[in-house]
Amino acid sequence: MEPVVEQLTQEFCERMRAQAGTPVAIEEEFSLLTCSIICYLTFGDKIKEDNLMPAYYKCIQEVLKTWSHWSIQIVDVIPFLRFFPNPGLRRLKQAIERRDHIVEKQLRQHKESLVAGQWRDMMDYMLQGVAQPSVEEGSGQLLEGHVHMAAVDLLIGGTETTANTLSWAVVFLLHHPEIQQRLQEELDHELGPGASSSQVPYKDRARLPLLNATIAEVLRLRPVVPLALPHRTTRPSSISGYDIPEGTVIIPKLQGAHLDETVWERPHEFWPDRFLEPGKSSTALAFGCRARVCLGEPLAHLELFLVLTRLLQAFTLLPPGDALPSLQPLPSLQPLPHCSVILKMQPFQVRLQPRGMGAHSPGQSQ
Ligand code: HEM
Ligand SMILES: *[C@@H]1O[C@H](CO)[C@@H](O)[C@H](O)[C@H]1NC(C)=O
């Protein structure tokens, strides 16, 4: 995965360089980047040749946006409401149709050009395992419909999650120019100042301990999927002495665990150094844990590392004016217009000041 992430991140930095000095809404840029990465990994880099990314990005954004609209979320809570006229639901169904059209077309093209024992991307990889068409649904075997929905899961799960984490990292670094400066010093020390062509490969990430600690701290304070996904107990169970009957829906509050004072010192403070203590491993749960842990955790870590390395190597992040972006997440159950399952920030902008030539020091404006 690393060459794909590296290539797309480099192109992202070039786009950012073209806008250097003027305030950019970096959230959207991160979404486009993470969306491209997961599309390339799932469908292969032929989507570049065919220039499909703009249409794919638009479609995935449309699904995410229509789905998070309150008029849809409320149908999830009160299913009976689906019998009433609901323009939101109609828009969602249209978006899903377009999504399925894209995935089906990719499936068809992949099947036509598939070579046994070889794979160019994740869709090829999954198709290799598909059972004969004669096998029936419910047999426990992998069927084409599974590959279709697994691709959808990757596209939906792999876009806003990482993009939002990257945006939170930028917001925190705007509030903590001293940490940003130390991160850049760490990079310069490892790579030589202004060395824009060299990079630290992901396997050597231990060479950048402060960056690693900063990523861990951003994930602790802003686990972007704070309520994970709903689970259901398959048999009677208990937790901390409370009985939980079979069939109970469980919604873990990951963020609660991350702010527990009995585990974390000064839990509300952004303090990456807490992870620099030798032998200190993170007990944070931003990706959930065990059997249903986030499937994309390794990819997300790779993306966070490479994007932040590249970004901080090339630019100093500065607030667009005197005001710093808010650290308050948008209320997660806000009624209008979008109630997101993702911990989002208020819209913000950042100014990217190219590094390497002269001016070095990060934001003084605090
Ligand atoms: C910083 C980025 C990310 C965070 C914080 C995150 C967090 C999570 C969490 C909390 C869950 C639910 C775990 C549970 O059910 O208890 C989850 C599930 C999942 N995530 Fe992520 N995720 C991230 C990135 C990604 C990426 C990049 C992908 C795609 C490659 C992805 C794909 C998935 C999938 C497919 C599941 C469902 C797994 C299952 O139920 O077996 N995620 N993620
Ligand atoms: C990165 O930091 C986390 C959290 O402290 C730690 O568990 C992990 O071992 C570190 N990884 C590397 C490569 O240093």
CSV table of C-alpha atoms and ligand atoms in Angstrom, one decimal:
chain,number,residue,atom,x,y,z
A,1,MET,CA,0.0,0.0,0.0
A,2,GLU,CA,2.9,2.3,0.7
A,3,PRO,CA,3.8,3.3,-2.9
A,4,VAL,CA,0.2,4.2,-3.6
A,5,VAL,CA,-0.2,6.3,-0.5
A,6,GLU,CA,3.2,7.9,-1.0
A,7,GLN,CA,2.5,8.8,-4.7
A,8,LEU,CA,-0.9,10.3,-3.9
A,9,THR,CA,0.4,12.2,-0.9
A,10,GLN,CA,3.1,13.7,-3.0
A,11,GLU,CA,0.6,14.9,-5.6
A,12,PHE,CA,-1.5,16.3,-2.7
A,13,CYS,CA,1.5,18.3,-1.5
A,14,GLU,CA,2.1,19.7,-5.0
A,15,ARG,CA,-1.5,20.8,-5.1
A,16,MET,CA,-1.1,22.5,-1.7
A,17,ARG,CA,2.1,24.2,-2.8
A,18,ALA,CA,0.2,25.8,-5.6
A,19,GLN,CA,-2.1,27.4,-3.0
A,20,ALA,CA,0.7,28.2,-0.5
A,21,GLY,CA,0.2,31.4,1.5
A,22,THR,CA,-3.6,31.7,0.9
A,23,PRO,CA,-6.0,30.1,3.4
A,24,VAL,CA,-7.2,26.6,2.4
A,25,ALA,CA,-10.1,24.5,3.6
A,26,ILE,CA,-7.8,21.6,4.2
A,27,GLU,CA,-10.6,19.2,5.4
A,28,GLU,CA,-11.9,18.9,1.8
A,29,GLU,CA,-8.4,18.4,0.5
A,30,PHE,CA,-7.8,15.6,3.0
A,31,SER,CA,-11.1,13.9,2.0
A,32,LEU,CA,-10.2,13.9,-1.6
A,33,LEU,CA,-6.8,12.5,-0.8
A,34,THR,CA,-8.0,9.6,1.5
A,35,CYS,CA,-10.9,8.9,-1.0
A,36,SER,CA,-8.4,8.6,-3.8
A,37,ILE,CA,-6.1,6.3,-1.8
A,38,ILE,CA,-8.9,3.9,-0.9
A,39,CYS,CA,-10.3,4.0,-4.5
A,40,TYR,CA,-6.8,3.2,-6.0
A,41,LEU,CA,-6.2,0.4,-3.5
A,42,THR,CA,-9.7,-1.1,-4.1
A,43,PHE,CA,-10.1,-0.7,-7.8
A,44,GLY,CA,-6.5,-0.3,-9.0
A,45,ASP,CA,-4.7,2.7,-10.6
A,46,LYS,CA,-6.5,2.4,-13.9
A,47,ILE,CA,-9.0,4.9,-12.4
A,48,LYS,CA,-6.3,7.4,-13.0
A,49,GLU,CA,-5.9,6.6,-16.6
A,50,ASP,CA,-9.6,6.8,-17.1
A,51,ASN,CA,-9.9,10.0,-14.9
A,52,LEU,CA,-12.6,8.5,-12.8
A,53,MET,CA,-11.7,10.1,-9.5
A,54,PRO,CA,-13.8,13.2,-9.7
A,55,ALA,CA,-17.0,11.2,-10.3
A,56,TYR,CA,-16.1,8.6,-7.7
A,57,TYR,CA,-15.4,11.3,-5.1
A,58,LYS,CA,-18.6,13.1,-5.8
A,59,CYS,CA,-20.6,9.9,-5.5
A,60,ILE,CA,-19.0,8.8,-2.2
A,61,GLN,CA,-19.5,12.3,-0.7
A,62,GLU,CA,-23.1,12.2,-1.8
A,63,VAL,CA,-23.7,8.8,-0.1
A,64,LEU,CA,-22.0,10.0,3.1
A,65,LYS,CA,-23.9,13.3,3.1
A,66,THR,CA,-27.4,12.1,2.4
A,67,TRP,CA,-27.0,9.2,4.9
A,68,SER,CA,-25.9,11.5,7.7
A,69,HIS,CA,-28.9,13.8,7.2
A,70,TRP,CA,-31.3,13.9,10.2
A,71,SER,CA,-34.2,12.8,8.0
A,72,ILE,CA,-32.4,9.5,7.4
A,73,GLN,CA,-30.9,9.0,10.8
A,74,ILE,CA,-34.4,9.4,12.4
A,75,VAL,CA,-35.7,6.5,10.2
A,76,ASP,CA,-33.0,4.3,11.7
A,77,VAL,CA,-34.3,5.1,15.2
A,78,ILE,CA,-38.0,5.0,14.3
A,79,PRO,CA,-38.3,2.7,11.3
A,80,PHE,CA,-42.0,3.3,11.0
A,81,LEU,CA,-41.3,6.8,9.6
A,82,ARG,CA,-40.1,5.3,6.4
A,83,PHE,CA,-43.7,5.1,5.3
A,84,PHE,CA,-44.0,8.9,5.1
A,85,PRO,CA,-42.9,10.9,2.2
A,86,ASN,CA,-39.2,11.6,2.7
A,87,PRO,CA,-37.1,13.5,0.1
A,88,GLY,CA,-33.9,12.7,2.1
A,89,LEU,CA,-34.6,9.0,1.7
A,90,ARG,CA,-35.3,9.4,-2.0
A,91,ARG,CA,-31.9,11.2,-2.4
A,92,LEU,CA,-30.2,8.5,-0.4
A,93,LYS,CA,-31.6,5.7,-2.7
A,94,GLN,CA,-30.5,7.6,-5.7
A,95,ALA,CA,-27.0,8.0,-4.3
A,96,ILE,CA,-26.9,4.3,-3.5
A,97,GLU,CA,-28.0,3.5,-7.0
A,98,ARG,CA,-25.1,5.5,-8.4
A,99,ARG,CA,-22.7,3.9,-6.0
A,100,ASP,CA,-23.8,0.4,-6.9
A,101,HIS,CA,-23.5,1.3,-10.6
A,102,ILE,CA,-19.9,2.2,-10.1
A,103,VAL,CA,-19.0,-0.9,-8.1
A,104,GLU,CA,-20.8,-3.2,-10.6
A,105,LYS,CA,-19.0,-1.7,-13.5
A,106,GLN,CA,-15.7,-2.2,-11.7
A,107,LEU,CA,-16.6,-5.8,-10.8
A,108,ARG,CA,-17.4,-6.5,-14.4
A,109,GLN,CA,-14.1,-5.0,-15.7
A,110,HIS,CA,-12.1,-6.8,-13.0
A,111,LYS,CA,-13.7,-10.2,-13.8
A,112,GLU,CA,-13.0,-9.7,-17.5
A,113,SER,CA,-9.3,-9.1,-17.0
A,114,LEU,CA,-8.7,-11.3,-14.0
A,115,VAL,CA,-5.6,-13.6,-14.2
A,116,ALA,CA,-5.7,-16.5,-11.8
A,117,GLY,CA,-3.2,-16.2,-9.0
A,118,GLN,CA,-2.5,-12.5,-9.6
A,119,TRP,CA,-4.0,-9.4,-8.2
A,120,ARG,CA,-3.6,-5.8,-9.0
A,121,ASP,CA,-5.8,-4.4,-6.2
A,122,MET,CA,-8.2,-5.5,-3.5
A,123,MET,CA,-11.1,-6.3,-5.8
A,124,ASP,CA,-8.9,-8.7,-7.7
A,125,TYR,CA,-7.8,-10.2,-4.4
A,126,MET,CA,-11.3,-10.8,-3.2
A,127,LEU,CA,-12.5,-12.1,-6.6
A,128,GLN,CA,-9.9,-14.8,-6.4
A,129,GLY,CA,-11.7,-16.2,-3.4
A,130,VAL,CA,-15.2,-16.2,-4.8
A,131,ALA,CA,-17.0,-19.5,-5.0
A,132,GLN,CA,-18.6,-21.0,-8.1
A,133,PRO,CA,-21.9,-19.4,-9.1
A,134,SER,CA,-23.7,-22.7,-8.3
A,135,VAL,CA,-22.9,-22.2,-4.6
A,136,GLU,CA,-25.9,-20.9,-2.6
A,137,GLU,CA,-26.2,-17.9,-0.4
A,138,GLY,CA,-25.9,-18.6,3.3
A,139,SER,CA,-23.4,-21.4,2.6
A,140,GLY,CA,-20.7,-19.4,4.4
A,141,GLN,CA,-18.7,-19.1,1.1
A,142,LEU,CA,-17.6,-15.8,-0.4
A,143,LEU,CA,-20.0,-14.7,-3.2
A,144,GLU,CA,-19.8,-11.8,-5.6
A,145,GLY,CA,-22.4,-9.9,-3.6
A,146,HIS,CA,-20.0,-10.0,-0.7
A,147,VAL,CA,-17.2,-8.6,-2.8
A,148,HIS,CA,-19.5,-5.8,-3.9
A,149,MET,CA,-20.5,-4.8,-0.3
A,150,ALA,CA,-17.0,-5.3,1.0
A,151,ALA,CA,-15.8,-2.8,-1.6
A,152,VAL,CA,-18.5,-0.4,-0.5
A,153,ASP,CA,-17.4,-0.8,3.2
A,154,LEU,CA,-13.9,0.1,2.2
A,155,LEU,CA,-14.9,3.2,0.3
A,156,ILE,CA,-17.3,4.4,3.0
A,157,GLY,CA,-15.1,3.4,6.0
A,158,GLY,CA,-11.9,4.6,4.5
A,159,THR,CA,-12.6,8.2,3.5
A,160,GLU,CA,-13.9,10.6,6.2
A,161,THR,CA,-12.3,8.7,9.1
A,162,THR,CA,-8.7,9.3,8.2
A,163,ALA,CA,-9.4,12.7,6.7
A,164,ASN,CA,-11.0,13.9,9.9
A,165,THR,CA,-8.2,12.6,12.0
A,166,LEU,CA,-5.7,14.5,9.8
A,167,SER,CA,-7.8,17.7,10.1
A,168,TRP,CA,-7.8,17.3,13.9
A,169,ALA,CA,-4.1,16.9,13.9
A,170,VAL,CA,-3.8,20.2,11.9
A,171,VAL,CA,-6.2,22.0,14.4
A,172,PHE,CA,-4.2,20.8,17.4
A,173,LEU,CA,-0.9,21.8,15.8
A,174,LEU,CA,-2.3,25.3,15.1
A,175,HIS,CA,-3.0,25.5,18.8
A,176,HIS,CA,0.4,24.1,19.7
A,177,PRO,CA,3.0,25.8,17.5
A,178,GLU,CA,5.7,24.6,20.0
A,179,ILE,CA,4.8,20.9,19.2
A,180,GLN,CA,4.8,21.7,15.5
A,181,GLN,CA,8.3,23.2,15.8
A,182,ARG,CA,9.6,20.2,17.6
A,183,LEU,CA,8.1,17.9,15.0
A,184,GLN,CA,9.8,19.8,12.2
A,185,GLU,CA,13.1,19.7,14.2
A,186,GLU,CA,12.7,16.0,14.5
A,187,LEU,CA,12.1,15.7,10.7
A,188,ASP,CA,15.0,18.0,9.9
A,189,HIS,CA,17.3,16.0,12.2
A,190,GLU,CA,16.4,12.7,10.5
A,191,LEU,CA,16.3,14.0,6.9
A,192,GLY,CA,18.4,17.1,6.8
A,193,PRO,CA,16.7,20.5,6.6
A,194,GLY,CA,14.7,21.3,3.5
A,195,ALA,CA,15.3,17.7,2.2
A,196,SER,CA,12.0,17.5,0.3
A,197,SER,CA,13.0,14.5,-1.8
A,198,SER,CA,14.0,12.1,1.0
A,199,GLN,CA,11.5,10.5,3.3
A,200,VAL,CA,11.2,8.2,6.3
A,201,PRO,CA,9.6,4.9,5.2
A,202,TYR,CA,6.8,3.6,7.4
A,203,LYS,CA,8.8,0.7,8.7
A,204,ASP,CA,11.3,3.2,10.1
A,205,ARG,CA,8.7,5.2,11.9
A,206,ALA,CA,10.4,4.7,15.2
A,207,ARG,CA,12.9,7.2,14.0
A,208,LEU,CA,10.2,9.9,14.5
A,209,PRO,CA,9.0,9.2,18.0
A,210,LEU,CA,7.4,12.6,18.6
A,211,LEU,CA,5.4,12.3,15.4
A,212,ASN,CA,4.3,8.8,16.4
A,213,ALA,CA,3.3,10.1,19.9
A,214,THR,CA,1.5,13.1,18.3
A,215,ILE,CA,-0.6,10.8,16.1
A,216,ALA,CA,-1.4,8.6,19.2
A,217,GLU,CA,-2.5,11.7,21.1
A,218,VAL,CA,-4.7,13.0,18.3
A,219,LEU,CA,-6.4,9.6,18.2
A,220,ARG,CA,-6.8,9.6,21.9
A,221,LEU,CA,-8.4,13.0,22.2
A,222,ARG,CA,-10.5,12.9,19.0
A,223,PRO,CA,-11.3,9.2,18.2
A,224,VAL,CA,-13.2,10.1,15.1
A,225,VAL,CA,-15.7,7.2,15.4
A,226,PRO,CA,-16.4,7.9,19.1
A,227,LEU,CA,-19.3,5.4,19.4
A,228,ALA,CA,-17.6,2.7,17.2
A,229,LEU,CA,-20.4,0.6,15.6
A,230,PRO,CA,-23.3,-1.0,17.4
A,231,HIS,CA,-22.8,-4.6,18.4
A,232,ARG,CA,-25.2,-7.2,19.7
A,233,THR,CA,-24.5,-9.8,22.4
A,234,THR,CA,-24.8,-13.3,21.0
A,235,ARG,CA,-25.2,-14.9,24.4
A,236,PRO,CA,-25.8,-13.7,28.0
A,237,SER,CA,-22.8,-11.8,29.3
A,238,SER,CA,-21.7,-9.3,31.9
A,239,ILE,CA,-19.4,-6.4,32.3
A,240,SER,CA,-18.1,-4.8,35.5
A,241,GLY,CA,-20.8,-6.8,37.4
A,242,TYR,CA,-23.7,-5.7,35.2
A,243,ASP,CA,-25.7,-8.5,33.6
A,244,ILE,CA,-26.3,-8.1,29.9
A,245,PRO,CA,-28.9,-10.4,28.4
A,246,GLU,CA,-28.5,-12.1,25.0
A,247,GLY,CA,-29.5,-9.9,22.0
A,248,THR,CA,-28.7,-6.6,23.7
A,249,VAL,CA,-27.4,-3.8,21.5
A,250,ILE,CA,-24.1,-2.5,22.8
A,251,ILE,CA,-22.7,0.9,21.9
A,252,PRO,CA,-19.2,1.4,23.3
A,253,LYS,CA,-18.2,4.9,24.2
A,254,LEU,CA,-14.6,4.9,23.1
A,255,GLN,CA,-14.1,8.5,23.9
A,256,GLY,CA,-15.2,7.9,27.5
A,257,ALA,CA,-12.3,5.5,27.9
A,258,HIS,CA,-9.9,8.0,26.5
A,259,LEU,CA,-10.8,10.6,29.0
A,260,ASP,CA,-10.8,8.3,32.1
A,261,GLU,CA,-8.8,10.1,34.9
A,262,THR,CA,-7.9,6.8,36.5
A,263,VAL,CA,-6.0,5.9,33.3
A,264,TRP,CA,-4.7,9.1,31.9
A,265,GLU,CA,-2.9,12.0,33.6
A,266,ARG,CA,-4.6,15.3,32.7
A,267,PRO,CA,-6.8,13.5,30.2
A,268,HIS,CA,-8.2,16.7,28.6
A,269,GLU,CA,-4.9,18.1,27.7
A,270,PHE,CA,-3.2,17.8,24.3
A,271,TRP,CA,0.1,16.4,25.5
A,272,PRO,CA,1.9,14.1,23.0
A,273,ASP,CA,4.8,13.6,25.4
A,274,ARG,CA,2.7,11.4,27.6
A,275,PHE,CA,3.4,8.7,24.9
A,276,LEU,CA,7.1,9.3,24.9
A,277,GLU,CA,7.7,7.7,28.3
A,278,PRO,CA,9.7,4.6,27.7
A,279,GLY,CA,7.7,1.4,27.9
A,280,LYS,CA,4.5,3.4,27.6
A,281,SER,CA,2.2,1.6,25.1
A,282,SER,CA,-1.2,3.1,24.2
A,283,THR,CA,-4.3,1.6,25.8
A,284,ALA,CA,-6.4,3.8,23.6
A,285,LEU,CA,-9.3,2.3,21.6
A,286,ALA,CA,-9.8,4.7,18.7
A,287,PHE,CA,-10.1,1.6,16.3
A,288,GLY,CA,-12.1,-0.6,18.7
A,289,CYS,CA,-10.5,-3.9,19.6
A,290,ARG,CA,-10.6,-7.7,19.2
A,291,ALA,CA,-12.8,-9.5,16.7
A,292,ARG,CA,-14.4,-6.5,15.1
A,293,VAL,CA,-11.4,-4.1,15.4
A,294,CYS,CA,-11.3,-1.6,12.5
A,295,LEU,CA,-10.2,-3.4,9.4
A,296,GLY,CA,-8.5,-0.3,8.1
A,297,GLU,CA,-6.3,0.4,11.2
A,298,PRO,CA,-3.0,-0.5,9.4
A,299,LEU,CA,-3.9,1.6,6.4
A,300,ALA,CA,-5.0,4.5,8.6
A,301,HIS,CA,-1.7,4.5,10.5
A,302,LEU,CA,0.2,4.4,7.3
A,303,GLU,CA,-1.7,7.3,5.9
A,304,LEU,CA,-1.5,9.4,9.0
A,305,PHE,CA,2.3,8.9,9.2
A,306,LEU,CA,3.1,9.6,5.5
A,307,VAL,CA,0.7,12.6,5.1
A,308,LEU,CA,1.8,14.3,8.3
A,309,THR,CA,5.5,13.7,7.5
A,310,ARG,CA,5.2,15.1,4.0
A,311,LEU,CA,3.0,18.1,5.1
A,312,LEU,CA,5.3,19.2,8.0
A,313,GLN,CA,8.4,18.7,5.9
A,314,ALA,CA,7.0,20.9,3.2
A,315,PHE,CA,5.0,23.5,5.1
A,316,THR,CA,4.6,25.4,8.3
A,317,LEU,CA,0.9,25.4,9.3
A,318,LEU,CA,-0.4,28.8,10.3
A,319,PRO,CA,-3.8,30.1,11.2
A,320,PRO,CA,-5.4,32.1,8.4
A,321,GLY,CA,-5.7,35.2,10.6
A,322,ASP,CA,-5.6,36.1,14.3
A,323,ALA,CA,-8.3,33.6,15.3
A,324,LEU,CA,-7.5,29.9,15.9
A,325,PRO,CA,-9.9,27.2,14.8
A,326,SER,CA,-12.2,25.8,17.5
A,327,LEU,CA,-11.2,22.7,19.4
A,328,GLN,CA,-14.8,22.0,20.2
A,329,PRO,CA,-16.2,19.2,18.0
A,330,LEU,CA,-19.6,19.8,16.4
A,331,PRO,CA,-22.3,18.4,18.8
A,332,SER,CA,-22.5,14.8,17.7
A,333,LEU,CA,-26.3,14.6,17.9
A,334,GLN,CA,-27.1,18.0,16.5
A,335,PRO,CA,-30.5,17.8,15.0
A,336,LEU,CA,-29.9,19.9,11.9
A,337,PRO,CA,-28.9,19.3,9.2
A,338,HIS,CA,-26.3,16.6,9.6
A,339,CYS,CA,-26.0,14.3,12.6
A,340,SER,CA,-22.8,12.5,12.0
A,341,VAL,CA,-21.4,9.4,13.5
A,342,ILE,CA,-18.1,11.0,13.0
A,343,LEU,CA,-16.5,13.5,15.3
A,344,LYS,CA,-16.2,16.5,13.1
A,345,MET,CA,-14.7,19.9,13.7
A,346,GLN,CA,-16.2,23.3,12.9
A,347,PRO,CA,-15.2,24.4,9.4
A,348,PHE,CA,-11.7,26.0,9.4
A,349,GLN,CA,-8.9,27.1,7.2
A,350,VAL,CA,-5.2,27.0,7.4
A,351,ARG,CA,-2.3,28.8,5.7
A,352,LEU,CA,0.5,26.7,4.5
A,353,GLN,CA,3.8,28.5,4.5
A,354,PRO,CA,6.5,26.7,2.4
A,355,ARG,CA,9.5,25.7,4.4
A,356,GLY,CA,13.1,25.2,3.4
A,357,MET,CA,13.9,28.7,2.1
A,358,GLY,CA,14.5,31.2,4.9
A,359,ALA,CA,11.5,31.5,7.2
A,360,HIS,CA,11.4,28.5,9.4
A,361,SER,CA,9.7,29.2,12.6
A,362,PRO,CA,6.1,28.0,13.0
A,363,GLY,CA,3.2,30.2,14.1
A,364,GLN,CA,3.9,32.9,16.6
A,365,SER,CA,0.4,34.0,16.8
A,366,GLN,CA,-1.0,32.7,20.1
B,1,HEM,C1,-8.2,7.1,11.8
B,1,HEM,C2,-9.0,6.4,11.0
B,1,HEM,C3,-10.0,5.4,11.5
B,1,HEM,C4,-10.6,5.2,12.7
B,1,HEM,C5,-10.4,6.0,13.9
B,1,HEM,C6,-11.5,4.1,12.5
B,1,HEM,C7,-12.3,3.6,13.6
B,1,HEM,C8,-13.1,2.5,13.5
B,1,HEM,C9,-13.9,2.0,14.5
B,1,HEM,C10,-14.0,2.5,15.9
B,1,HEM,C11,-14.6,0.9,14.0
B,1,HEM,C12,-15.6,0.0,14.8
B,1,HEM,C13,-15.0,-1.0,15.6
B,1,HEM,C14,-16.1,-1.8,16.4
B,1,HEM,O1,-17.0,-2.3,15.7
B,1,HEM,O2,-15.9,-1.9,17.6
B,1,HEM,C15,-14.2,0.7,12.7
B,1,HEM,C16,-14.7,-0.3,11.8
B,1,HEM,C17,-14.3,-0.4,10.5
B,1,HEM,N1,-13.4,0.4,9.8
B,1,HEM,FE1,-12.4,1.9,10.5
B,1,HEM,N2,-11.4,3.6,11.3
B,1,HEM,C18,-10.5,4.3,10.6
B,1,HEM,C19,-10.1,4.1,9.3
B,1,HEM,C20,-10.5,3.2,8.4
B,1,HEM,C21,-10.1,2.9,7.1
B,1,HEM,C22,-9.0,3.7,6.4
B,1,HEM,C23,-10.8,1.9,6.6
B,1,HEM,C24,-10.7,1.2,5.2
B,1,HEM,C25,-9.7,0.7,4.7
B,1,HEM,C26,-11.7,1.5,7.6
B,1,HEM,C27,-12.6,0.4,7.5
B,1,HEM,C28,-13.4,-0.1,8.5
B,1,HEM,C29,-14.2,-1.3,8.4
B,1,HEM,C30,-14.4,-2.1,7.1
B,1,HEM,C31,-14.8,-1.5,9.7
B,1,HEM,C32,-15.8,-2.6,10.0
B,1,HEM,C33,-15.0,-3.8,10.6
B,1,HEM,C34,-15.8,-4.9,11.1
B,1,HEM,O3,-17.0,-4.7,11.5
B,1,HEM,O4,-15.4,-6.1,11.0
B,1,HEM,N3,-11.5,2.3,8.7
B,1,HEM,N4,-13.3,1.7,12.3
B,2,LIG,C1,4.0,4.7,18.6
B,2,LIG,O1,3.3,5.1,19.8
B,2,LIG,C2,2.5,4.2,20.4
B,2,LIG,C3,1.8,4.8,21.6
B,2,LIG,O2,2.7,5.2,22.6
B,2,LIG,C4,3.3,2.9,20.8
B,2,LIG,O3,2.4,1.9,21.4
B,2,LIG,C5,4.0,2.4,19.6
B,2,LIG,O4,4.9,1.3,20.0
B,2,LIG,C6,4.9,3.5,18.9
B,2,LIG,N1,5.4,2.9,17.7
B,2,LIG,C7,6.6,3.2,17.3
B,2,LIG,C8,7.1,2.5,16.0
B,2,LIG,O5,7.4,3.8,17.9
